[in-house]
Amino acid sequence: MNRASPLLAIGLLAACSGRQSPLAPAGDQAETLHQLFLLALAVCGIVYLVVVAALVWSLMRRGRDEDRDGAMRGLNRGLWATGIGIVLGVTILIVGSFLADRALFATRGEDALEVRITGHQWWWRIEYRVGGTARWIETANELHLPRGRTTRVLLGSADVIHSFWVPNVAGKIDMIPGRRNVLDLTPRQSGWFRGQCGEYCGMQHAHMAFDVKVEEPAQFEAWLARQSRMARPVGDSRGMHGQAVFARTCSACHAVRGTTASGRAGPDLTHVGARRSIAAGTITMSRGALQGWIAQPQALKPGTSMPAIPLAPADADAVAHYLAGLR
Amino acid sequence: MKPGGILVLLAACLAACSNEARTIGPAMPQTLPSGDADPRIGAYQENAYQVSQGRRYFAWYGCSQCHAEGGPADRDLTDGKWRHGGGFAQVYASVASGHPEQDFVRRIAIEQLWQITAYVRDLPTHTAEKRYRLLVDQKGEAQGSSWNGPQ
C-alpha cells in the first residue's frame, strides 16, 4: 500500500485539472466559486483539526485530572472558546458566501452578448442574438465564447428539467420548463472545455454534453460570422446526391439553412462538419462517425429520439459525405 | 389511514411501474405490421413510453398542423371514428400511405410509424384534462418546421 499510495493520490488528483473541473477555474465566475470553496475548505479543515486535536488531548489526559472543580473550570473555558469559534467560523462563511454571490452578479447590469440555450432530451439548442436585433443565429451542442467579454446565457428547456454546467467557466444552474434562468459567463482563459447536463433528465442524461471553446474576440467574431452564413454549396456529385437524400429523409427534423431542409425538432446542421463532436458530445466528429451515427443511433445512444432510417449503403455514404462537408 | 388502505395505495402505485418497460437499443421493428394480430402491437399500443414518443413525432413531423385538436371534423382523430378502419394495421397504412404528398413512407422511419400509430389510436381515450396537460407539456417542442422558443 505504501508504494501504491502516491499512485492513488495521483489518480485522485488527475481529475482536478481537466477540461471539466471546478478546481481549474478559467473564468471570473468560476474563480469566485473556487475561492469560496477554498474558504469553506479552510474553515471546515481548521474545525476538523481542532476537534481531532481535542479528542487526542482528552484521551491522553484520561484519569490524570482528579480535581473536579479544576475540571469544571476548564470545561467552562473550553465551552466559551468553542462558542466563539463557532460564531467566528459561521460569520466568515456567511460573509464569504455573500461576497461571492455579489461577485457572481457583478456583470448583470452591463451589456453583454446574449446567447439563448434550450435543453432538449438530449442535446442543446444554442442561439446567438445578432447585436440588438430579434434575429438569432442557431447552432447546437457547441458553445463558443469570446475571451475577456461577458456572455449572458438565457436558459430554458423544451421538455424536462436540465441543468447547464460548464464548471471551468461558471457554476451550474437549472434549465426549467416555463422559466428563464440567466447566467453570466466571463471566461479569462482560452481553450476547449466540456459542459455537461447537471440534472438527471432521462436515459441519456450522461450523453448530454457539449463542447465549449473560449477564444480571442477576433477569432470568435470570425466563427460567428461563419455560423451566420447559409450552408456552402456542394461541390461534387456525391455531395449533391447526399444533399438530395438528406432533403428527402432527414429534413423533417433537421435544418440546413440555404437548402429546403427546414425541420426544427432536431439540431440545426448548417455547419455540422465544423463541430467537434456528434450527438451532444457522445462521439468525436469524423466522416466515419457521422455515417455510424446515421446507421445506428440507437446503438450509440440508446433511447435517443434520432431514428434509425434504413438507407441504402450508397445513400448513407453520400449523406455522411455531405454532412462532413458542411463546415 | 388503515393498513389495508396503505396496501391498496402501494399496489396502485407499483402497478404503473411496468407501464414504460421496454427494450432499448437497436431492436425495433424493421417491417410494417402484418395485420391486427401482429404480436409486436402490444409492445407499442400498451406501452406508455412508446405512445408518448408517438406524440412527439406526431408534432415533429408536422401531423399536428393539420390534425390539431378541435380542428375540422374530417381531420379530427379524437372522436374514435375511423374512415379507413381503426385496427392497428389499418391506421398504420392510413398514416404511412394515406398522405402521398408528404411522402411519409420515405420520410418517417418504421419504428416511428409504429409509435405514431399507437399514439393516434390512443387519442380517443384521452380526457379533456389529459389533452390539456399534454398540450402544456409539449409547448416547448417543435411542430414541423416551426419552433417558438422554450416554454
Short mmCIF file of C-alpha atoms in Angstrom, two decimals:
data_model
loop_
_atom_site.label_atom_id
_atom_site.label_comp_id
_atom_site.label_asym_id
_atom_site.label_seq_id
_atom_site.Cartn_x
_atom_site.Cartn_y
_atom_site.Cartn_z
CA MET A 1 0.00 0.00 0.00
CA ASN A 2 2.89 2.38 0.85
CA ARG A 3 4.25 2.23 -2.64
CA ALA A 4 0.77 2.44 -4.12
CA SER A 5 -0.40 5.48 -2.17
CA PRO A 6 1.39 8.13 -4.31
CA LEU A 7 -0.13 6.44 -7.37
CA LEU A 8 -3.54 6.56 -5.72
CA ALA A 9 -3.07 10.25 -4.89
CA ILE A 10 -2.08 10.98 -8.50
CA GLY A 11 -5.11 9.05 -9.70
CA LEU A 12 -7.41 11.07 -7.49
CA LEU A 13 -5.81 14.42 -8.30
CA ALA A 14 -5.63 13.72 -12.03
CA ALA A 15 -9.26 14.68 -12.29
CA CYS A 16 -8.59 18.08 -10.75
CA SER A 17 -7.09 19.94 -13.69
CA GLY A 18 -9.24 18.63 -16.51
CA ARG A 19 -11.41 20.40 -19.04
CA GLN A 20 -14.44 19.72 -16.87
CA SER A 21 -13.38 20.69 -13.38
CA PRO A 22 -14.42 23.38 -10.92
CA LEU A 23 -10.91 23.19 -9.43
CA ALA A 24 -9.31 24.63 -12.57
CA PRO A 25 -11.21 27.94 -12.95
CA ALA A 26 -10.85 29.67 -16.31
CA GLY A 27 -13.33 32.49 -15.80
CA ASP A 28 -14.39 35.15 -13.27
CA GLN A 29 -17.48 33.32 -12.02
CA ALA A 30 -15.66 30.00 -11.65
CA GLU A 31 -12.80 31.81 -9.89
CA THR A 32 -15.25 33.35 -7.39
CA LEU A 33 -16.78 29.95 -6.65
CA HIS A 34 -13.33 28.38 -6.40
CA GLN A 35 -12.29 30.96 -3.80
CA LEU A 36 -15.48 30.34 -1.85
CA PHE A 37 -14.75 26.62 -2.00
CA LEU A 38 -11.20 27.17 -0.69
CA LEU A 39 -12.54 29.36 2.13
CA ALA A 40 -15.09 26.72 3.14
CA LEU A 41 -12.39 24.05 2.89
CA ALA A 42 -10.08 26.09 5.16
CA VAL A 43 -12.77 26.79 7.79
CA CYS A 44 -14.01 23.20 7.82
CA GLY A 45 -10.43 21.91 7.78
CA ILE A 46 -9.50 24.01 10.82
CA VAL A 47 -12.65 22.85 12.67
CA TYR A 48 -11.80 19.26 11.83
CA LEU A 49 -8.21 19.61 13.05
CA VAL A 50 -9.29 21.33 16.30
CA VAL A 51 -11.85 18.58 17.01
CA VAL A 52 -9.36 15.79 16.32
CA ALA A 53 -6.67 17.54 18.42
CA ALA A 54 -9.11 18.00 21.33
CA LEU A 55 -10.10 14.35 21.09
CA VAL A 56 -6.48 13.17 21.16
CA TRP A 57 -5.66 15.56 24.01
CA SER A 58 -8.60 14.36 26.11
CA LEU A 59 -7.70 10.71 25.51
CA MET A 60 -4.13 11.32 26.60
CA ARG A 61 -5.26 13.09 29.78
CA ARG A 62 -7.67 10.32 30.76
CA GLY A 63 -7.63 9.68 34.53
CA ARG A 64 -4.95 12.29 35.23
CA ASP A 65 -7.10 15.16 36.46
CA GLU A 66 -8.78 14.13 39.70
CA ASP A 67 -9.52 17.74 40.71
CA ARG A 68 -13.23 18.06 39.96
CA ASP A 69 -13.51 21.86 40.40
CA GLY A 70 -10.47 22.43 38.22
CA ALA A 71 -12.01 20.21 35.55
CA MET A 72 -15.29 22.20 35.64
CA ARG A 73 -13.40 25.48 35.20
CA GLY A 74 -11.53 24.00 32.27
CA LEU A 75 -14.78 22.80 30.74
CA ASN A 76 -16.36 26.27 31.04
CA ARG A 77 -13.36 27.88 29.35
CA GLY A 78 -13.49 25.26 26.64
CA LEU A 79 -17.20 25.86 26.01
CA TRP A 80 -16.62 29.61 25.69
CA ALA A 81 -13.76 29.06 23.27
CA THR A 82 -15.89 26.63 21.25
CA GLY A 83 -18.82 29.10 21.13
CA ILE A 84 -16.56 31.91 19.91
CA GLY A 85 -15.05 29.55 17.33
CA ILE A 86 -18.48 28.56 16.00
CA VAL A 87 -19.66 32.19 15.72
CA LEU A 88 -16.38 33.18 14.04
CA GLY A 89 -16.45 30.30 11.57
CA VAL A 90 -20.09 30.80 10.62
CA THR A 91 -19.53 34.57 10.24
CA ILE A 92 -16.58 34.00 7.92
CA LEU A 93 -18.63 31.58 5.79
CA ILE A 94 -21.67 33.89 5.63
CA VAL A 95 -19.59 36.93 4.67
CA GLY A 96 -17.67 34.87 2.11
CA SER A 97 -20.89 33.50 0.64
CA PHE A 98 -22.42 36.98 0.48
CA LEU A 99 -19.39 38.45 -1.28
CA ALA A 100 -19.23 35.54 -3.73
CA ASP A 101 -22.90 35.99 -4.53
CA ARG A 102 -22.39 39.69 -5.20
CA ALA A 103 -19.41 38.91 -7.42
CA LEU A 104 -21.47 36.43 -9.49
CA PHE A 105 -24.00 39.18 -10.23
CA ALA A 106 -21.42 41.97 -10.71
CA THR A 107 -21.78 41.95 -14.50
CA ARG A 108 -25.58 41.75 -14.58
CA GLY A 109 -26.07 45.47 -15.14
CA GLU A 110 -23.70 45.62 -18.12
CA ASP A 111 -24.42 44.97 -21.78
CA ALA A 112 -23.42 41.50 -22.81
CA LEU A 113 -23.51 39.14 -25.76
CA GLU A 114 -26.80 37.24 -25.44
CA VAL A 115 -26.98 33.53 -26.09
CA ARG A 116 -30.18 31.55 -25.71
CA ILE A 117 -29.62 27.91 -24.78
CA THR A 118 -32.50 25.45 -24.73
CA GLY A 119 -32.24 21.97 -23.27
CA HIS A 120 -33.78 19.12 -25.23
CA GLN A 121 -33.68 15.40 -24.50
CA TRP A 122 -30.68 15.03 -25.06
CA TRP A 123 -28.96 17.90 -26.79
CA TRP A 124 -28.52 21.68 -26.61
CA ARG A 125 -30.02 24.25 -28.96
CA ILE A 126 -27.72 27.29 -28.94
CA GLU A 127 -28.70 30.64 -30.45
CA TYR A 128 -26.64 33.83 -30.61
CA ARG A 129 -28.53 37.11 -30.73
CA VAL A 130 -27.42 39.36 -33.55
CA GLY A 131 -26.49 42.63 -31.78
CA GLY A 132 -29.65 44.34 -30.57
CA THR A 133 -31.99 42.69 -33.09
CA ALA A 134 -34.59 39.96 -32.79
CA ARG A 135 -32.54 37.71 -35.10
CA TRP A 136 -30.78 34.68 -33.72
CA ILE A 137 -28.02 32.56 -35.26
CA GLU A 138 -28.68 28.94 -34.44
CA THR A 139 -26.22 26.15 -33.82
CA ALA A 140 -26.15 23.16 -31.47
CA ASN A 141 -24.01 21.32 -28.96
CA GLU A 142 -21.02 23.63 -29.28
CA LEU A 143 -20.71 26.92 -27.42
CA HIS A 144 -18.08 29.46 -28.42
CA LEU A 145 -17.26 32.31 -26.05
CA PRO A 146 -15.10 35.40 -26.58
CA ARG A 147 -12.29 35.62 -24.00
CA GLY A 148 -12.45 38.58 -21.63
CA ARG A 149 -16.02 39.56 -22.56
CA THR A 150 -19.21 38.77 -20.69
CA THR A 151 -21.68 36.44 -22.37
CA ARG A 152 -25.18 36.26 -20.91
CA VAL A 153 -26.78 32.86 -21.37
CA LEU A 154 -30.58 32.72 -21.24
CA LEU A 155 -31.53 29.22 -20.23
CA GLY A 156 -34.76 27.40 -20.94
CA SER A 157 -36.00 23.89 -21.55
CA ALA A 158 -38.25 22.35 -24.16
CA ASP A 159 -39.21 19.25 -22.19
CA VAL A 160 -37.92 18.30 -18.72
CA ILE A 161 -35.58 19.97 -16.23
CA HIS A 162 -31.97 20.08 -17.38
CA SER A 163 -29.01 21.90 -15.86
CA PHE A 164 -26.36 23.99 -17.60
CA TRP A 165 -22.91 23.28 -16.22
CA VAL A 166 -19.50 24.32 -17.54
CA PRO A 167 -17.50 24.02 -14.30
CA ASN A 168 -14.33 25.65 -15.65
CA VAL A 169 -16.27 28.79 -16.53
CA ALA A 170 -19.15 29.10 -14.05
CA GLY A 171 -21.37 27.32 -11.57
CA LYS A 172 -24.37 25.27 -12.62
CA ILE A 173 -27.93 26.47 -12.93
CA ASP A 174 -31.11 24.57 -13.77
CA MET A 175 -32.99 24.89 -17.06
CA ILE A 176 -36.64 24.68 -16.07
CA PRO A 177 -39.63 24.42 -18.43
CA GLY A 178 -41.72 27.58 -18.21
CA ARG A 179 -38.94 29.59 -16.65
CA ARG A 180 -35.99 31.63 -17.92
CA ASN A 181 -32.79 31.43 -15.89
CA VAL A 182 -29.88 33.72 -16.61
CA LEU A 183 -26.16 33.13 -16.10
CA ASP A 184 -23.26 35.46 -16.88
CA LEU A 185 -20.01 33.95 -18.15
CA THR A 186 -16.75 35.92 -18.26
CA PRO A 187 -14.03 33.48 -19.37
CA ARG A 188 -10.38 34.54 -18.97
CA GLN A 189 -8.51 31.60 -20.40
CA SER A 190 -8.61 30.31 -23.97
CA GLY A 191 -9.12 26.65 -24.70
CA TRP A 192 -11.59 23.82 -25.01
CA PHE A 193 -13.78 22.92 -22.05
CA ARG A 194 -16.61 20.50 -21.52
CA GLY A 195 -20.15 21.32 -20.49
CA GLN A 196 -22.49 18.67 -19.12
CA CYS A 197 -26.13 18.46 -18.13
CA GLY A 198 -26.13 18.58 -14.33
CA GLU A 199 -29.67 17.40 -13.61
CA TYR A 200 -30.87 13.87 -14.34
CA CYS A 201 -33.12 14.28 -17.38
CA GLY A 202 -33.75 10.77 -18.67
CA MET A 203 -32.00 7.78 -20.12
CA GLN A 204 -29.23 9.60 -21.99
CA HIS A 205 -28.57 12.29 -19.39
CA ALA A 206 -24.91 11.24 -19.25
CA HIS A 207 -24.60 11.75 -23.02
CA MET A 208 -25.97 15.27 -22.86
CA ALA A 209 -22.73 17.18 -23.03
CA PHE A 210 -21.37 19.98 -25.18
CA ASP A 211 -18.03 21.43 -26.19
CA VAL A 212 -17.12 24.91 -25.09
CA LYS A 213 -14.42 26.90 -26.86
CA VAL A 214 -13.09 30.09 -25.34
CA GLU A 215 -11.23 32.07 -27.99
CA GLU A 216 -9.87 35.53 -28.73
CA PRO A 217 -12.64 38.04 -29.61
CA ALA A 218 -11.44 38.37 -33.23
CA GLN A 219 -11.47 34.59 -33.71
CA PHE A 220 -14.89 34.43 -32.06
CA GLU A 221 -16.32 37.08 -34.39
CA ALA A 222 -14.99 35.16 -37.38
CA TRP A 223 -16.58 31.95 -36.09
CA LEU A 224 -19.93 33.66 -35.51
CA ALA A 225 -19.82 35.20 -38.98
CA ARG A 226 -19.26 31.71 -40.44
CA GLN A 227 -22.15 30.31 -38.40
CA SER A 228 -24.49 33.04 -39.64
CA ARG A 229 -23.90 32.09 -43.27
CA MET A 230 -26.03 29.72 -45.27
CA ALA A 231 -24.63 26.26 -45.89
CA ARG A 232 -21.96 26.37 -48.53
CA PRO A 233 -22.89 24.93 -51.92
CA VAL A 234 -21.91 21.34 -52.50
CA GLY A 235 -19.04 20.90 -54.94
CA ASP A 236 -19.15 17.27 -56.07
CA SER A 237 -21.72 14.79 -57.33
CA ARG A 238 -21.57 12.58 -54.22
CA GLY A 239 -22.33 15.63 -52.10
CA MET A 240 -25.21 16.59 -54.41
CA HIS A 241 -26.61 13.09 -54.04
CA GLY A 242 -26.21 13.31 -50.25
CA GLN A 243 -28.00 16.63 -50.19
CA ALA A 244 -30.92 15.18 -52.16
CA VAL A 245 -31.22 12.16 -49.84
CA PHE A 246 -30.96 14.44 -46.80
CA ALA A 247 -33.70 16.73 -48.11
CA ARG A 248 -35.94 13.71 -48.63
CA THR A 249 -35.38 11.73 -45.42
CA CYS A 250 -33.80 13.95 -42.75
CA SER A 251 -35.37 17.35 -43.39
CA ALA A 252 -38.48 16.71 -41.29
CA CYS A 253 -36.39 17.22 -38.14
CA HIS A 254 -33.14 18.89 -39.24
CA ALA A 255 -32.48 22.23 -40.89
CA VAL A 256 -29.62 23.11 -43.20
CA ARG A 257 -30.05 26.81 -43.89
CA GLY A 258 -29.82 27.63 -47.56
CA THR A 259 -31.44 24.34 -48.62
CA THR A 260 -35.00 23.02 -48.46
CA ALA A 261 -34.28 21.19 -45.19
CA SER A 262 -36.04 23.22 -42.52
CA GLY A 263 -37.12 20.86 -39.71
CA ARG A 264 -36.78 22.30 -36.22
CA ALA A 265 -37.21 19.27 -33.95
CA GLY A 266 -33.54 18.21 -34.06
CA PRO A 267 -30.23 20.09 -34.06
CA ASP A 268 -29.52 22.61 -36.84
CA LEU A 269 -26.90 21.03 -39.11
CA THR A 270 -25.96 24.00 -41.30
CA HIS A 271 -22.30 23.83 -40.19
CA VAL A 272 -22.26 20.43 -38.52
CA GLY A 273 -18.99 19.36 -40.15
CA ALA A 274 -17.14 22.11 -38.27
CA ARG A 275 -18.23 20.82 -34.86
CA ARG A 276 -16.03 18.84 -32.57
CA SER A 277 -18.43 16.06 -31.61
CA ILE A 278 -21.63 14.33 -32.67
CA ALA A 279 -24.83 13.73 -30.71
CA ALA A 280 -24.13 16.15 -27.84
CA GLY A 281 -20.61 15.07 -27.01
CA THR A 282 -21.28 11.35 -27.47
CA ILE A 283 -18.69 10.63 -30.18
CA THR A 284 -15.83 12.56 -31.77
CA MET A 285 -16.63 14.16 -35.09
CA SER A 286 -15.35 12.39 -38.16
CA ARG A 287 -16.70 11.40 -41.54
CA GLY A 288 -16.93 7.75 -40.42
CA ALA A 289 -18.52 8.58 -37.08
CA LEU A 290 -21.22 10.57 -38.89
CA GLN A 291 -22.08 7.57 -41.02
CA GLY A 292 -22.09 5.27 -38.00
CA TRP A 293 -24.38 7.64 -36.16
CA ILE A 294 -26.80 7.79 -39.11
CA ALA A 295 -26.75 3.99 -39.47
CA GLN A 296 -27.32 3.05 -35.83
CA PRO A 297 -28.10 5.94 -33.49
CA GLN A 298 -29.83 3.57 -31.06
CA ALA A 299 -26.64 1.53 -30.68
CA LEU A 300 -24.51 4.59 -29.87
CA LYS A 301 -27.07 6.45 -27.75
CA PRO A 302 -29.90 4.07 -26.78
CA GLY A 303 -33.17 5.93 -26.34
CA THR A 304 -32.25 8.92 -28.47
CA SER A 305 -35.10 10.41 -30.49
CA MET A 306 -32.92 10.28 -33.61
CA PRO A 307 -34.49 7.42 -35.57
CA ALA A 308 -32.52 4.82 -37.46
CA ILE A 309 -33.58 5.42 -41.03
CA PRO A 310 -32.66 2.49 -43.24
CA LEU A 311 -30.66 3.96 -46.09
CA ALA A 312 -29.02 2.12 -48.95
CA PRO A 313 -25.24 1.99 -48.32
CA ALA A 314 -24.53 4.36 -51.20
CA ASP A 315 -27.12 6.83 -49.85
CA ALA A 316 -25.78 6.67 -46.29
CA ASP A 317 -22.27 7.21 -47.60
CA ALA A 318 -23.40 10.22 -49.62
CA VAL A 319 -25.28 11.77 -46.68
CA ALA A 320 -22.26 11.39 -44.37
CA HIS A 321 -20.01 12.87 -47.06
CA TYR A 322 -22.44 15.77 -47.50
CA LEU A 323 -22.70 16.45 -43.74
CA ALA A 324 -18.94 16.25 -43.17
CA GLY A 325 -18.57 18.89 -45.89
CA LEU A 326 -20.95 21.33 -44.15
CA ARG A 327 -18.26 23.36 -42.44
CA MET B 1 -55.17 5.67 7.05
CA LYS B 2 -55.77 1.99 7.79
CA PRO B 3 -53.04 -0.51 6.91
CA GLY B 4 -55.35 -2.02 4.30
CA GLY B 5 -55.72 1.35 2.59
CA ILE B 6 -51.97 1.85 2.54
CA LEU B 7 -51.52 -1.57 0.95
CA VAL B 8 -54.07 -0.76 -1.75
CA LEU B 9 -52.38 2.58 -2.43
CA LEU B 10 -48.96 0.91 -2.62
CA ALA B 11 -50.29 -1.71 -5.01
CA ALA B 12 -51.84 1.02 -7.18
CA CYS B 13 -48.51 2.89 -7.26
CA LEU B 14 -46.50 -0.18 -8.16
CA ALA B 15 -48.99 -1.25 -10.81
CA ALA B 16 -47.78 1.62 -13.01
CA CYS B 17 -44.13 0.60 -12.70
CA SER B 18 -44.08 -1.57 -15.80
CA ASN B 19 -46.05 0.94 -17.89
CA GLU B 20 -42.95 2.17 -19.65
CA ALA B 21 -40.87 -1.03 -19.61
CA ARG B 22 -39.21 -1.54 -22.97
CA THR B 23 -36.09 -2.92 -24.57
CA ILE B 24 -33.63 -0.25 -25.56
CA GLY B 25 -31.10 -0.36 -28.33
CA PRO B 26 -31.43 -1.34 -31.95
CA ALA B 27 -34.18 -3.95 -31.54
CA MET B 28 -37.01 -2.04 -33.18
CA PRO B 29 -39.46 -3.29 -35.82
CA GLN B 30 -37.96 -3.24 -39.29
CA THR B 31 -41.17 -4.10 -41.08
CA LEU B 32 -44.75 -2.87 -41.13
CA PRO B 33 -47.42 -4.65 -39.08
CA SER B 34 -48.51 -7.87 -40.69
CA GLY B 35 -52.11 -7.41 -39.55
CA ASP B 36 -54.16 -6.54 -36.48
CA ALA B 37 -52.89 -9.71 -34.76
CA ASP B 38 -49.18 -8.85 -35.19
CA PRO B 39 -47.59 -9.91 -31.85
CA ARG B 40 -45.47 -6.72 -31.78
CA ILE B 41 -48.50 -4.44 -31.50
CA GLY B 42 -48.95 -4.83 -27.74
CA ALA B 43 -45.40 -3.64 -27.04
CA TYR B 44 -46.31 -0.33 -28.68
CA GLN B 45 -50.03 0.15 -28.09
CA GLU B 46 -49.93 -0.83 -24.41
CA ASN B 47 -46.69 0.98 -23.58
CA ALA B 48 -46.88 4.50 -22.14
CA TYR B 49 -43.38 5.40 -23.35
CA GLN B 50 -43.98 4.33 -26.95
CA VAL B 51 -47.30 6.19 -27.05
CA SER B 52 -45.67 9.35 -25.66
CA GLN B 53 -42.84 9.14 -28.22
CA GLY B 54 -45.55 8.80 -30.85
CA ARG B 55 -46.97 12.09 -29.68
CA ARG B 56 -43.60 13.78 -30.03
CA TYR B 57 -43.04 12.56 -33.57
CA PHE B 58 -46.65 13.44 -34.39
CA ALA B 59 -45.74 17.07 -33.70
CA TRP B 60 -42.21 16.93 -35.12
CA TYR B 61 -43.29 15.51 -38.47
CA GLY B 62 -45.93 18.22 -38.68
CA CYS B 63 -49.02 15.98 -38.27
CA SER B 64 -50.47 18.28 -35.62
CA GLN B 65 -50.54 21.18 -38.06
CA CYS B 66 -53.50 19.60 -39.91
CA HIS B 67 -54.77 17.24 -37.22
CA ALA B 68 -54.91 19.86 -34.48
CA GLU B 69 -57.26 19.11 -31.64
CA GLY B 70 -60.55 20.90 -32.15
CA GLY B 71 -59.84 21.10 -35.90
CA PRO B 72 -62.26 20.29 -38.73
CA ALA B 73 -64.28 17.13 -38.16
CA ASP B 74 -62.89 15.25 -41.17
CA ARG B 75 -59.40 15.59 -39.70
CA ASP B 76 -60.40 15.03 -36.10
CA LEU B 77 -58.58 11.97 -34.79
CA THR B 78 -60.01 12.12 -31.29
CA ASP B 79 -63.62 11.10 -31.97
CA GLY B 80 -62.93 7.37 -32.34
CA LYS B 81 -64.44 7.23 -35.82
CA TRP B 82 -62.06 5.82 -38.41
CA ARG B 83 -62.84 6.32 -42.06
CA HIS B 84 -60.26 3.75 -43.16
CA GLY B 85 -60.64 1.36 -40.23
CA GLY B 86 -59.37 1.56 -36.67
CA GLY B 87 -57.26 -1.60 -36.47
CA PHE B 88 -53.52 -1.11 -35.87
CA ALA B 89 -52.52 -2.17 -39.37
CA GLN B 90 -55.26 -0.03 -40.92
CA VAL B 91 -54.31 3.12 -39.03
CA TYR B 92 -50.64 2.41 -39.80
CA ALA B 93 -51.46 2.23 -43.50
CA SER B 94 -53.52 5.44 -43.30
CA VAL B 95 -50.60 7.30 -41.71
CA ALA B 96 -47.88 5.89 -43.95
CA SER B 97 -49.60 5.73 -47.31
CA GLY B 98 -52.60 8.00 -46.83
CA HIS B 99 -50.54 11.15 -47.27
CA PRO B 100 -48.84 10.73 -50.65
CA GLU B 101 -47.98 14.42 -50.92
CA GLN B 102 -45.95 14.19 -47.66
CA ASP B 103 -44.13 11.01 -48.70
CA PHE B 104 -44.24 9.69 -45.11
CA VAL B 105 -43.22 6.20 -46.17
CA ARG B 106 -39.81 7.53 -47.02
CA ARG B 107 -39.55 10.38 -44.54
CA ILE B 108 -40.61 8.59 -41.36
CA ALA B 109 -38.67 5.57 -40.14
CA ILE B 110 -40.60 2.38 -39.49
CA GLU B 111 -40.37 2.39 -35.70
CA GLN B 112 -41.59 6.00 -35.61
CA LEU B 113 -44.61 4.98 -37.72
CA TRP B 114 -45.36 2.28 -35.14
CA GLN B 115 -45.17 4.86 -32.36
CA ILE B 116 -47.28 7.43 -34.19
CA THR B 117 -49.91 4.77 -34.94
CA ALA B 118 -50.03 3.77 -31.28
CA TYR B 119 -50.44 7.41 -30.27
CA VAL B 120 -53.15 8.14 -32.82
CA ARG B 121 -55.11 5.06 -31.70
CA ASP B 122 -54.70 6.20 -28.10
CA LEU B 123 -56.19 9.66 -28.81
CA PRO B 124 -59.91 8.78 -28.45
CA THR B 125 -59.27 7.60 -24.87
CA HIS B 126 -57.88 10.98 -23.75
CA THR B 127 -59.89 13.01 -21.28
CA ALA B 128 -60.05 16.81 -21.51
CA GLU B 129 -57.62 17.08 -18.57
CA LYS B 130 -55.11 14.80 -20.23
CA ARG B 131 -55.35 16.68 -23.52
CA TYR B 132 -54.66 19.96 -21.74
CA ARG B 133 -51.72 18.51 -19.80
CA LEU B 134 -50.14 17.06 -22.93
CA LEU B 135 -50.57 20.37 -24.71
CA VAL B 136 -48.74 22.20 -21.92
CA ASP B 137 -46.05 19.51 -21.71
CA GLN B 138 -45.15 19.82 -25.36
CA LYS B 139 -45.38 23.59 -25.76
CA GLY B 140 -41.62 23.98 -25.95
CA GLU B 141 -41.05 21.46 -28.71
CA ALA B 142 -41.04 21.92 -32.46
CA GLN B 143 -44.08 21.45 -34.70
CA GLY B 144 -42.93 20.58 -38.18
CA SER B 145 -40.65 23.38 -39.32
CA SER B 146 -41.69 25.87 -36.66
CA TRP B 147 -40.30 26.27 -33.18
CA ASN B 148 -41.39 29.13 -30.97
CA GLY B 149 -38.77 29.09 -28.27
CA PRO B 150 -38.70 27.21 -25.00
CA GLN B 151 -41.86 27.07 -22.90
#
